[in-house]
CSV table of C-alpha atoms in Angstrom, one decimal:
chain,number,residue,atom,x,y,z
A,1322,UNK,CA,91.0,-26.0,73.9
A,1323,UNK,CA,89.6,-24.2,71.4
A,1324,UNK,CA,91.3,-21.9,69.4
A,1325,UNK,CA,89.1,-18.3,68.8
A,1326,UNK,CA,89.2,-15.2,67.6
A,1327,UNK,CA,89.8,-12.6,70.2
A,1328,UNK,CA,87.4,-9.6,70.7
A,1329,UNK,CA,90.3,-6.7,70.0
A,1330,UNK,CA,91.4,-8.3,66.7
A,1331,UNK,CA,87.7,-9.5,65.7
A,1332,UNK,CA,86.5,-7.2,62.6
A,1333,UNK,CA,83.1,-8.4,62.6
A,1334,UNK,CA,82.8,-7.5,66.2
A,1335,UNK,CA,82.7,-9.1,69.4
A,1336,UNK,CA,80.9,-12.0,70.2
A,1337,UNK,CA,81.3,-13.5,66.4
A,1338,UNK,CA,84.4,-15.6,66.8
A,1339,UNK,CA,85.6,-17.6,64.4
A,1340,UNK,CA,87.1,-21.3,65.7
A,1341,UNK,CA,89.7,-23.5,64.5
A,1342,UNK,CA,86.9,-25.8,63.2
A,1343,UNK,CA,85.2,-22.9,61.0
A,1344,UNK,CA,88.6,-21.9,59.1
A,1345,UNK,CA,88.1,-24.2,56.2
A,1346,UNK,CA,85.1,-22.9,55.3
A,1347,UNK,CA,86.5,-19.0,55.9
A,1348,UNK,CA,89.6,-20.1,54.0
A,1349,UNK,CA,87.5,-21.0,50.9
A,1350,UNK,CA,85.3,-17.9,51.3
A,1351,UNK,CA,88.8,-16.3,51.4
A,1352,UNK,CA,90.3,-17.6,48.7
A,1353,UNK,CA,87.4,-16.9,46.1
A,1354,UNK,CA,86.9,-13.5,47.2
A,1355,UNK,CA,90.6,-12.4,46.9
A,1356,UNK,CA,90.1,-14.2,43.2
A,1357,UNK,CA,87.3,-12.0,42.3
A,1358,UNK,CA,89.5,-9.3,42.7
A,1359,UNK,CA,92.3,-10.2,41.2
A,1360,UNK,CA,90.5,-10.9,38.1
A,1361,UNK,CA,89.1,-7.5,38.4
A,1362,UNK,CA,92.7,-5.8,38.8
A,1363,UNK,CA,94.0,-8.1,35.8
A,1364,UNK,CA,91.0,-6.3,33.8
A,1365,UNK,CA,92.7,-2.8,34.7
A,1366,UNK,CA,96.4,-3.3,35.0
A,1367,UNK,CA,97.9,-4.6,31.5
A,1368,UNK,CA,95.4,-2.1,29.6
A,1369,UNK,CA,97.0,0.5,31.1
A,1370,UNK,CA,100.3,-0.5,31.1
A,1371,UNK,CA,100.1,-1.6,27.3
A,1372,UNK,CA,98.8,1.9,26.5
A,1373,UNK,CA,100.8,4.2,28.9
A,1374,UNK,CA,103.6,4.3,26.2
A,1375,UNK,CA,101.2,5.7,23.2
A,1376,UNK,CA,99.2,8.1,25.4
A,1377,UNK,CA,103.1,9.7,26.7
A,1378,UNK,CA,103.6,9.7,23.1
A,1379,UNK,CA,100.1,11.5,22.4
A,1380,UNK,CA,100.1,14.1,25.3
A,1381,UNK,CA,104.1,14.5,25.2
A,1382,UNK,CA,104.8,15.1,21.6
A,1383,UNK,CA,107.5,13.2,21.6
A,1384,UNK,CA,107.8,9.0,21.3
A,1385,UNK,CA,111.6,9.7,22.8
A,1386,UNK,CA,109.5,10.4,26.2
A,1387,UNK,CA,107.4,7.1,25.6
A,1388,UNK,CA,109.2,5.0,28.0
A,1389,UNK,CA,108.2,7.4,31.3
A,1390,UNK,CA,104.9,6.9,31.5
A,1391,UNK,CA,105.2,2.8,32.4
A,1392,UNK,CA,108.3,3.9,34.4
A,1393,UNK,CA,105.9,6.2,36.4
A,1394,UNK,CA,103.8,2.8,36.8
A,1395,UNK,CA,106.4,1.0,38.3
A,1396,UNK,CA,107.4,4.0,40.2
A,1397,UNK,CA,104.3,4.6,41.8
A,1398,UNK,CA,103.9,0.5,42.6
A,1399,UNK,CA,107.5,0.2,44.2
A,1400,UNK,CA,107.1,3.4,46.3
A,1401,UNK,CA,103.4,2.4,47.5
A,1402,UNK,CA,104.5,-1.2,48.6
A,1403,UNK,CA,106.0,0.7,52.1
A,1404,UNK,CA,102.4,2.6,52.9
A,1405,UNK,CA,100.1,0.0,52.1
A,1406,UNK,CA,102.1,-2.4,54.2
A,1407,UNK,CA,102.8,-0.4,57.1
A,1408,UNK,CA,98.3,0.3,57.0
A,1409,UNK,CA,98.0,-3.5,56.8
A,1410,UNK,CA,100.3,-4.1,59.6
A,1411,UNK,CA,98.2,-1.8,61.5
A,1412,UNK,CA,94.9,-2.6,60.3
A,1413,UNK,CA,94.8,-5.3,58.1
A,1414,UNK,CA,94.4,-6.4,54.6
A,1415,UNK,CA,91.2,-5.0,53.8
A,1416,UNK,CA,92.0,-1.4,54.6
A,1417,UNK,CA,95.0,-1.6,52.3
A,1418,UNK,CA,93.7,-3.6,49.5
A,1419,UNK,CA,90.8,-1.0,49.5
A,1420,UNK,CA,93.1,1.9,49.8
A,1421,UNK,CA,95.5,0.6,46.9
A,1422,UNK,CA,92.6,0.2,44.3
A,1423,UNK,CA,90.6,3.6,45.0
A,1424,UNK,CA,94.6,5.2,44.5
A,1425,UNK,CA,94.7,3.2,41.4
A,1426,UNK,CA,91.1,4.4,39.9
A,1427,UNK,CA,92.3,8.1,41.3
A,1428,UNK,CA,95.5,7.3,39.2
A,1429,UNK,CA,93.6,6.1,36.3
A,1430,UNK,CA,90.9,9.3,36.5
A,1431,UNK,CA,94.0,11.9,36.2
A,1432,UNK,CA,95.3,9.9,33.3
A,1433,UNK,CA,92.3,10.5,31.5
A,1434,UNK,CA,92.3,14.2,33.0
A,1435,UNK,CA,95.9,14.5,31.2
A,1436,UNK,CA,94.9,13.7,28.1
A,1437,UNK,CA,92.4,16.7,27.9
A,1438,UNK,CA,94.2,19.1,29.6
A,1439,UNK,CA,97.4,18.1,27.7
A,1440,UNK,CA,99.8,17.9,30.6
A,1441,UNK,CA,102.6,15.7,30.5
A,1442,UNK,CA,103.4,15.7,34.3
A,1443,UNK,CA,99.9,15.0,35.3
A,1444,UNK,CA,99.8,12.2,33.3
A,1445,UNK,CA,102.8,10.5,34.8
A,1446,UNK,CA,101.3,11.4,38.1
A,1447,UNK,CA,98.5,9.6,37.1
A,1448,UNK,CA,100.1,6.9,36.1
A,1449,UNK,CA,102.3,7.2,39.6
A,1450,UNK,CA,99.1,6.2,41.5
A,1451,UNK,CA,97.8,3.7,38.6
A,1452,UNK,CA,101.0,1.6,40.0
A,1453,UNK,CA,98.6,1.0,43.1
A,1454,UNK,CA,96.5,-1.2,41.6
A,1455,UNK,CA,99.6,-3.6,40.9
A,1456,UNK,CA,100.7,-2.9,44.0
A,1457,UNK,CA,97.3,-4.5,45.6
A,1458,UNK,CA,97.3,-7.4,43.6
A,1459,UNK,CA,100.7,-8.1,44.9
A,1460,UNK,CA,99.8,-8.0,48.2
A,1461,UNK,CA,96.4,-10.0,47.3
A,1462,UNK,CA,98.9,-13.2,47.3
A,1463,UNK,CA,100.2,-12.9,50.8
A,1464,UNK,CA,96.6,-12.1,52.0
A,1465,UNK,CA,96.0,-15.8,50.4
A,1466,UNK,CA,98.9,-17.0,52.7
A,1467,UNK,CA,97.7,-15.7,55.6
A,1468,UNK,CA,95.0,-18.5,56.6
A,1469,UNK,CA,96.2,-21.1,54.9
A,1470,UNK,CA,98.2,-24.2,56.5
A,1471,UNK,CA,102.1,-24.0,55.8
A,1472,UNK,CA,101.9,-27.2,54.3
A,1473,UNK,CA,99.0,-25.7,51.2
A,1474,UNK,CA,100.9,-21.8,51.7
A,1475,UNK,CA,102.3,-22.3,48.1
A,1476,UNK,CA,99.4,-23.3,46.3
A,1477,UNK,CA,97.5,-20.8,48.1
A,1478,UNK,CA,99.4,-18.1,46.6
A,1479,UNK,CA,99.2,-19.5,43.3
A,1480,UNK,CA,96.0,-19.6,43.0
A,1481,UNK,CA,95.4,-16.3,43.5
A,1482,UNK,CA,98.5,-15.5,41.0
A,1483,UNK,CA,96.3,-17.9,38.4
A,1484,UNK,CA,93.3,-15.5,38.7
A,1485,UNK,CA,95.6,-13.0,37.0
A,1486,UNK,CA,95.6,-14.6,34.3
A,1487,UNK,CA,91.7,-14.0,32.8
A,1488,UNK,CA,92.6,-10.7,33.5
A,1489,UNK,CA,95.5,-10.6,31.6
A,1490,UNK,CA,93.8,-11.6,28.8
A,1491,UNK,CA,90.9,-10.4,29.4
A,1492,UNK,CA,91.6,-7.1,29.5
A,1493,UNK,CA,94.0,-5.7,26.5
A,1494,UNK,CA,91.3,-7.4,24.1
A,1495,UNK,CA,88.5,-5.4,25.8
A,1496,UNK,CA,90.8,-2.1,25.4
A,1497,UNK,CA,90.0,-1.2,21.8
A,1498,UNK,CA,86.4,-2.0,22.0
A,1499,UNK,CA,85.9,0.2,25.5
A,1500,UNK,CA,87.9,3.2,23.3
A,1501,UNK,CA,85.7,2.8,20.6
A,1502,UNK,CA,82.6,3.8,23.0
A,1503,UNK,CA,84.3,7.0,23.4
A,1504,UNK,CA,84.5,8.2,19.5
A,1505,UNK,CA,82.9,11.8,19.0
A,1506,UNK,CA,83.9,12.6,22.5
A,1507,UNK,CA,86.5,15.4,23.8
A,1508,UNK,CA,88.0,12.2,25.4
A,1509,UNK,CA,90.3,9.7,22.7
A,1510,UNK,CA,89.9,6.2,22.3
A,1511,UNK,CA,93.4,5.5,23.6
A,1512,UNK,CA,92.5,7.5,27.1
A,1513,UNK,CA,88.8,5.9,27.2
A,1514,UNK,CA,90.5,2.2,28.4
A,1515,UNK,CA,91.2,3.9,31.4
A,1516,UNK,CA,88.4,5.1,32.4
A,1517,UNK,CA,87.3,1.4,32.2
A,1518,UNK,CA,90.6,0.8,34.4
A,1519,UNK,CA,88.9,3.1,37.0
A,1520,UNK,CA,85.9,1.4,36.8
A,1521,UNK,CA,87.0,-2.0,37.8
A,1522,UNK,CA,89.2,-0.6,40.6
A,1523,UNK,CA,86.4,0.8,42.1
A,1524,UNK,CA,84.4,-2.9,42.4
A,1525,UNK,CA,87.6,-4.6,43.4
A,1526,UNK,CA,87.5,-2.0,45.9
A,1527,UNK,CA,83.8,-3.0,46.6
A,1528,UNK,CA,84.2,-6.5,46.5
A,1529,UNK,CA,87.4,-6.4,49.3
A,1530,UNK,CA,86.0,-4.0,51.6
A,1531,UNK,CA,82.5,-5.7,51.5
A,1532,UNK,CA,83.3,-9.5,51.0
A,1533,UNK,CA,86.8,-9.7,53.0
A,1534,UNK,CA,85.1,-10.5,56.2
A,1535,UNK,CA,86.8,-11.3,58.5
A,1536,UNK,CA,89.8,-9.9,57.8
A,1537,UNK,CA,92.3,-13.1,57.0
A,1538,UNK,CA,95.5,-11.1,59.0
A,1539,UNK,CA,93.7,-9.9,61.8
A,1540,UNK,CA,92.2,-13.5,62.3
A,1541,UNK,CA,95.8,-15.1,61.7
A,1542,UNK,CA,97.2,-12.9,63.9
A,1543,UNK,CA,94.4,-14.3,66.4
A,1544,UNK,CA,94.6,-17.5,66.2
A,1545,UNK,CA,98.1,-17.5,66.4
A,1546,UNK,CA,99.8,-18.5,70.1
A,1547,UNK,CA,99.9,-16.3,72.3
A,1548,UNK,CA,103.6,-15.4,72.2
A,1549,UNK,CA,103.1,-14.6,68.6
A,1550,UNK,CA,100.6,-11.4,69.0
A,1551,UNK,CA,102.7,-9.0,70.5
A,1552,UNK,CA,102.2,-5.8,68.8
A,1553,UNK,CA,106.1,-4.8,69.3
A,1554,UNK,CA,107.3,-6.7,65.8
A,1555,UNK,CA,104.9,-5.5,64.0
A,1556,UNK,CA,106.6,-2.3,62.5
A,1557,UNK,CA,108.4,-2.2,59.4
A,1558,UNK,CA,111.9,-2.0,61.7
A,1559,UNK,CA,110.9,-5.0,62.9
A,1560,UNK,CA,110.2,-6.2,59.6
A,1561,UNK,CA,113.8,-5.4,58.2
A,1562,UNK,CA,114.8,-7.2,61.8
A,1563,UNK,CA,113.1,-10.2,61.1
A,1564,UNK,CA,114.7,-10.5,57.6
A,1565,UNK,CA,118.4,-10.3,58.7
A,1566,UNK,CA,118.0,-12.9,61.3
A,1567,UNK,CA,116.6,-15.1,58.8
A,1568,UNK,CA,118.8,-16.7,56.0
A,1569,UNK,CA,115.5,-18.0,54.9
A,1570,UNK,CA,114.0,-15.0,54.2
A,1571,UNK,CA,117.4,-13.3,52.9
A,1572,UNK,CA,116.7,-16.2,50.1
A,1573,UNK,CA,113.2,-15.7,49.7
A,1574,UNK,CA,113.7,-12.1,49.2
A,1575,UNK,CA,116.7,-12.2,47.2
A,1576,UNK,CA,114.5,-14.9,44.8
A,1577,UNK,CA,111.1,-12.6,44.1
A,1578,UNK,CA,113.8,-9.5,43.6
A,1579,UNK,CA,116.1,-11.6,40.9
A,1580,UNK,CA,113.1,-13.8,39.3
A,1581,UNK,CA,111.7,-10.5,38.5
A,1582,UNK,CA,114.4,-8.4,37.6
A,1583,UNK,CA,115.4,-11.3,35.5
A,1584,UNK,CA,112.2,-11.9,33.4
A,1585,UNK,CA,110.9,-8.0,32.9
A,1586,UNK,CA,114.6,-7.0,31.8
A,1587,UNK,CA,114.5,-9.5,28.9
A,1588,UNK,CA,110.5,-9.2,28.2
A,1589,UNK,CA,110.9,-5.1,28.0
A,1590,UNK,CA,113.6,-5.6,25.2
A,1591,UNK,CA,111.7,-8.9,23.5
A,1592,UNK,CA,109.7,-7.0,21.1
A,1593,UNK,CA,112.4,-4.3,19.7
A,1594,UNK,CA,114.5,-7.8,19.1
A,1595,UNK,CA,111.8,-9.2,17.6
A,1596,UNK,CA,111.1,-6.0,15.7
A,1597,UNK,CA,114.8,-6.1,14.4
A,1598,UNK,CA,114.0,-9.2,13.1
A,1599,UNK,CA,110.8,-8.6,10.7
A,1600,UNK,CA,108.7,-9.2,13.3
A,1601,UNK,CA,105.0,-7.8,12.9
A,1602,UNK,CA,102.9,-6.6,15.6
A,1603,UNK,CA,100.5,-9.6,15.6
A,1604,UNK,CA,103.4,-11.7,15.8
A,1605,UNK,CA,104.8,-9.9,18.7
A,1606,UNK,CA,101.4,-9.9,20.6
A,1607,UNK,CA,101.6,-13.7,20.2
A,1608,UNK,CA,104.9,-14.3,21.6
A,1609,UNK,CA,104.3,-11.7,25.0
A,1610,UNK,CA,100.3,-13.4,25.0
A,1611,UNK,CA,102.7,-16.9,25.5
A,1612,UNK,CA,104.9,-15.1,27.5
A,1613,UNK,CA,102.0,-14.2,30.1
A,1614,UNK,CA,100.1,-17.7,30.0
A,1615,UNK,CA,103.7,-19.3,31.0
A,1616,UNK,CA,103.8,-16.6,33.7
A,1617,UNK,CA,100.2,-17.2,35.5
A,1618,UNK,CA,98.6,-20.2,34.1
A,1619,UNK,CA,100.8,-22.4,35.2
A,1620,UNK,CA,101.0,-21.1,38.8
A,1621,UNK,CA,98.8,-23.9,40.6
A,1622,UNK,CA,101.5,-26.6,39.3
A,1623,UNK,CA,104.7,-24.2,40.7
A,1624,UNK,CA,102.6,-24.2,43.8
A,1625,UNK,CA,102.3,-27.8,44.2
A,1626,UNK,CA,105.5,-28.6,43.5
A,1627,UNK,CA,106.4,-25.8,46.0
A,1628,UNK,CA,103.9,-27.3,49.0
A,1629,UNK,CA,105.0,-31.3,47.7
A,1630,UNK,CA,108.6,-30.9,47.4
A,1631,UNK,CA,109.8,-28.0,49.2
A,1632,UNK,CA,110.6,-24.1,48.4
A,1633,UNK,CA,114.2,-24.6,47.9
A,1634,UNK,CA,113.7,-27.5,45.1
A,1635,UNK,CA,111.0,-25.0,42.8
A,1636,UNK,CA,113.7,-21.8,43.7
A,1637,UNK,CA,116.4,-24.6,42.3
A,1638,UNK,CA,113.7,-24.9,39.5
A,1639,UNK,CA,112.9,-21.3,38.6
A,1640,UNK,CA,116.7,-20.9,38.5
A,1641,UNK,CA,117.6,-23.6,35.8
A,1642,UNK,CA,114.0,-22.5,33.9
A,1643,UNK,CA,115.3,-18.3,34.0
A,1644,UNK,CA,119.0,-20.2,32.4
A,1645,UNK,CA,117.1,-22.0,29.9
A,1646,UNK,CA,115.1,-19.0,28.5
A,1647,UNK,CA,118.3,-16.6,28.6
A,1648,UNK,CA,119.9,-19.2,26.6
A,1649,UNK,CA,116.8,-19.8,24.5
A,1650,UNK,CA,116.1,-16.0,23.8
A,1651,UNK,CA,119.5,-15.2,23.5
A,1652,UNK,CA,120.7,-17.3,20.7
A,1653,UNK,CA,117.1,-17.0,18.6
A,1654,UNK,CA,118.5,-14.6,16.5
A,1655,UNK,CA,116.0,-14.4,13.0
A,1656,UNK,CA,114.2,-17.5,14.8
A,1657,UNK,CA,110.6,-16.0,16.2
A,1658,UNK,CA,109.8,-19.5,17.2
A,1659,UNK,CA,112.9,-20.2,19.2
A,1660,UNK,CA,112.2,-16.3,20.6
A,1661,UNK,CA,108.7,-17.7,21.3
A,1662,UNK,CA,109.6,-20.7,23.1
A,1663,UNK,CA,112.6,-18.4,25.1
A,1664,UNK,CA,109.6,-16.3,26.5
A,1665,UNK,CA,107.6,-19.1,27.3
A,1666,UNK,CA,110.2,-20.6,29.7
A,1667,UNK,CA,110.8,-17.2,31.2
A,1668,UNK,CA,107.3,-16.5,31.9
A,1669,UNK,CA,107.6,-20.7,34.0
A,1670,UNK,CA,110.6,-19.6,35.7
A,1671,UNK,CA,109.1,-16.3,37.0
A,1672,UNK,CA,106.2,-18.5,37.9
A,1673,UNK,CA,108.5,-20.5,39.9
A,1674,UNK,CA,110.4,-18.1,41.7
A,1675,UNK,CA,107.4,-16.2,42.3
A,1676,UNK,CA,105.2,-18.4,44.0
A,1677,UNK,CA,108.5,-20.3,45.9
A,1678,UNK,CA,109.7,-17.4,47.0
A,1679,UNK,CA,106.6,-15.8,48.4
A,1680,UNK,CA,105.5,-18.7,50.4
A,1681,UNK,CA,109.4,-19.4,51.6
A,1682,UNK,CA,109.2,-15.5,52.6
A,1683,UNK,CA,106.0,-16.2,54.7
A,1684,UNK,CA,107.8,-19.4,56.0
A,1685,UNK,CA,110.8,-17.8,57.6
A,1686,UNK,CA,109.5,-14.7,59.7
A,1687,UNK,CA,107.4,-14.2,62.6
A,1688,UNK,CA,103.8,-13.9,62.4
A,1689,UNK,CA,103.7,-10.6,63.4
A,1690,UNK,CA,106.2,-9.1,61.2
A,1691,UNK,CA,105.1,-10.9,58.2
A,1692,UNK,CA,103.5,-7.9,56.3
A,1693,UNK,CA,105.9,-5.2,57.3
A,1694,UNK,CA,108.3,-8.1,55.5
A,1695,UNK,CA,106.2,-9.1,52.2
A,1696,UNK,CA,105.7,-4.9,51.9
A,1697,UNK,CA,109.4,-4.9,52.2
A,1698,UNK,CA,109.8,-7.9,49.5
A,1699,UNK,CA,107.6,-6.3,47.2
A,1700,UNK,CA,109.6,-2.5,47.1
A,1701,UNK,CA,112.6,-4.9,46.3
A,1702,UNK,CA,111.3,-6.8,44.1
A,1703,UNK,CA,109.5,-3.7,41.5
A,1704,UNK,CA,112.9,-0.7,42.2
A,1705,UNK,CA,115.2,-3.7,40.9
A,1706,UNK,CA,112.7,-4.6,38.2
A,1707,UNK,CA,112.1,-0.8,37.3
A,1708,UNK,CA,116.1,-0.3,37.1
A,1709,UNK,CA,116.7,-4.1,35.4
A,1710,UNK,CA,114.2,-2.8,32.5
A,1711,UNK,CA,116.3,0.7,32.4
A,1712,UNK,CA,119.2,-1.0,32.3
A,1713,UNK,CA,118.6,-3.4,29.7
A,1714,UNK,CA,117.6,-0.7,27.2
A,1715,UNK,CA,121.0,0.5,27.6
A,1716,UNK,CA,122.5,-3.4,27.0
A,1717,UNK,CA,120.8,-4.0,24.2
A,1718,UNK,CA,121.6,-0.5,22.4
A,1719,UNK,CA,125.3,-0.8,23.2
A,1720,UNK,CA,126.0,-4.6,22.7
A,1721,UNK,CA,122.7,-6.7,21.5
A,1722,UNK,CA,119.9,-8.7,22.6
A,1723,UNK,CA,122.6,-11.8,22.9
A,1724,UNK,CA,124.5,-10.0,26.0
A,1725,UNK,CA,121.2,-8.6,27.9
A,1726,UNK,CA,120.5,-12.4,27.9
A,1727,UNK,CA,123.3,-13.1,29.1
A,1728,UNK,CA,123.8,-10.5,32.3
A,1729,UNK,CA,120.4,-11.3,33.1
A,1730,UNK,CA,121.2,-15.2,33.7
A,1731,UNK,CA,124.4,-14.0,35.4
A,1732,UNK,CA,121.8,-12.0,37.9
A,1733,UNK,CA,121.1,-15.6,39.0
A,1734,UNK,CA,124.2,-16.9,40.1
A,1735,UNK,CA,123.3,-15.0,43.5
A,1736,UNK,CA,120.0,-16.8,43.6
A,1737,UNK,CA,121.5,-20.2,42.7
A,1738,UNK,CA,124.4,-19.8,45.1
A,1739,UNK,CA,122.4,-19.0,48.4
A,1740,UNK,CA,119.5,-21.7,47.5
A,1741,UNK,CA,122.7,-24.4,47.2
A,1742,UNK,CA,124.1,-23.3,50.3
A,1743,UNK,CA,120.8,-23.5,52.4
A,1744,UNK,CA,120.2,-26.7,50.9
A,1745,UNK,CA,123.7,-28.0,52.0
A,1746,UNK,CA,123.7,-26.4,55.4
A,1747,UNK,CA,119.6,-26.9,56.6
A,1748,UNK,CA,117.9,-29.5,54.1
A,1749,UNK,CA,115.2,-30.1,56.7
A,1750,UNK,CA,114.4,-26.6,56.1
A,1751,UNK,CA,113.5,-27.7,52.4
A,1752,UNK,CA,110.6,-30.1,53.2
């Protein structure tokens, strides 16, 4: 029998199902449009994020206040993950991608406000709700997950993890031209990227809520059996539930929180190392621009290798890749090349544990629970990052770049120990 998309659950209305036989083409469509966007939220994210520290500076008056304003970011990101989850649980991806990127525009628009008003709390409040356009191009790789087959889930998610990268790019070499078209202005060139930043929320925000159609949870949620569309495990209780009766997803969680933590603890301290060691700033662009093409260009092969050879060999992977830039990084001393090639691996083995970890997370729970859980994953994942990268400022003041190296590959042992123990005890559960 035909599978179909029931009436209650249908967001283009009844009488327009969508069958079994139509989802390839609706997984494309899918797929390209939840690109679009995250190409768009790459254009807005990383300018802000590489200029939140000067603007503090700016509006502040003092560079010892710098580090709030990205700590606001990540803030705002971890503490948004919860909402926007609990909304698609209830309604769907669209309504919460939507929601996240007109908070991030809003966040982006009182940034700027900041700036001429010359309040420092405003600004971090701003930069609070500029943490929601991260947060919806987080979610954007479990929305990628939601059609597709469990046997492409990994390669699904990294492609939509690739489409950050021409954002990434894209966007801090756009920032200095888009300040300059605000010279002779009452608003700087450093605040005028963000107004840019607001601007290309706002057509992600178009391009989901017009172009998402149907809505890829509502219509997995449909077409799943019928003992899987109970409305009861949706909530995030039910969420939290689903995780500690799955080892599974204890692992997948545990690897997204640890891959992360790992690799922004020892990127956030990369160029004051670097720095220490003669370092100019062109140089130190170069070695985070590597950093960042090892993070997302290389996504589509961590998600075949995720999809061909199982989650718990590429979580195996990203652990031994995280070692190797620790070690790499962490001896460099004066050697910018051996620093580069550290940062490089780092950005691979966040790749790896990213893209593993996400599609072993979908894997392991309950349809119904699943985006109460991947909210859940991703509040983990940024408070551990936002207190790794306090943390390590501390580390490397007290005892050097060497030892932050080193206690962030220690981080790992948790992650390697569970992986080896699931592998021992279930290795079915790897294919």
């Amino acid at each position: 029998m035909t599978n179909t998309l029931d009436a209650p659950d249908t967001p283009t209305g009844p009488g327009r199902p969508v069958t079994a036989a139509q989802l390839p083409a609706l997984r494309r469509r899918t797929s390209a449009v939840l690109v679009a966007g995250q190409i768009l939220g790459g254009l807005g994210v990383p300018t802000g994020i590489a200029l939140a520290p000067v603007l503090a500076t700016q509006v502040s008056g003092s560079e010892s206040l710098s580090g709030l304003a990205p700590t606001a970011s990540v803030t705002g990101t971890a503490l948004l993950s919860l909402p926007l989850a609990a909304l698609m649980t209830s309604r769907g991806r669209r309504p919460g991608l939507v929601l996240a990127y007109l908070i991030g525009a809003l966040g982006a628009g009182l940034v700027v406000l900041s700036t001429l008003v010359g309040s420092f709390p405003l600004l971090l409040l701003g930069m609070a709700g500029f943490g929601a356009g991260s947060s919806a191009n987080l979610q954007a790789r479990f929305a990628a997950a939601d059609l597709a087959e469990p046997d492409r889930r990994g390669r699904a998610i990294s492609t939509v993890i690739w489409a950050t990268t021409i954002g990434s790019v894209l966007g801090p070499n756009i920032a200095a031209p888009a300040g300059r078209l605000f010279r002779g202005t009452s608003i700087s060139e450093t605040a005028g990227p963000f107004l840019l930043a607001a601007a290309v929320f706002l057509i992600a925000a178009v391009v989901i809520g017009g172009l998402l159609r149907p809505d890829p949870l509502l219509t997995a949620r449909a077409l799943a059996p019928q003992d899987d569309r109970s409305t009861g495990g949706r909530s995030l209780r039910a969420g939290l539930a689903a995780v500690r009766a799955s080892p599974m997803a204890r692992l997948a969680l545990v690897t997204v929180a640890l891959s992360h933590t790992a690799m922004v603890s020892i990127m956030v301290m990369t160029p004051v190392a670097l720095g220490h060691h003669g370092a100019d700033l062109q140089l130190i662009g170069l070695v985070i621009s590597g950093h960042i093409a090892g993070m997302y260009a290389f996504s589509p092969v961590m998600g075949w290798l995720s999809d061909r050879f199982g989650r718990l060999a590429v979580i195996g992977l990203a652990v031994g890749l995280l070692s190797c830039a620790a070690l790499l990084a962490g001896t460099a001393g004066a050697s910018h090349g051996r620093t580069a090639a550290g940062l490089f691996v780092l950005g691979l083995g966040w790749s790896a544990g990213m893209v593993a970890g996400s599609a072993l997370l979908t894997d392991s729970v309950p349809q119904p629970a699943r985006a109460a859980v991947q909210g859940l994953s991703d509040l983990t994942m940024n408070t551990a990052a936002g207190i790794g990268g306090a943390v390590a400022g501390l580390i490397v003041s007290q005892a050097g770049y060497g030892t932050l190296n080193a206690t962030a590959a220690c981080l790992l042992l948790p992650m390697a120990a569970l992986a080896l123990r699931r592998a021992l005890t279930r290795p079915a559960a790897a294919a």
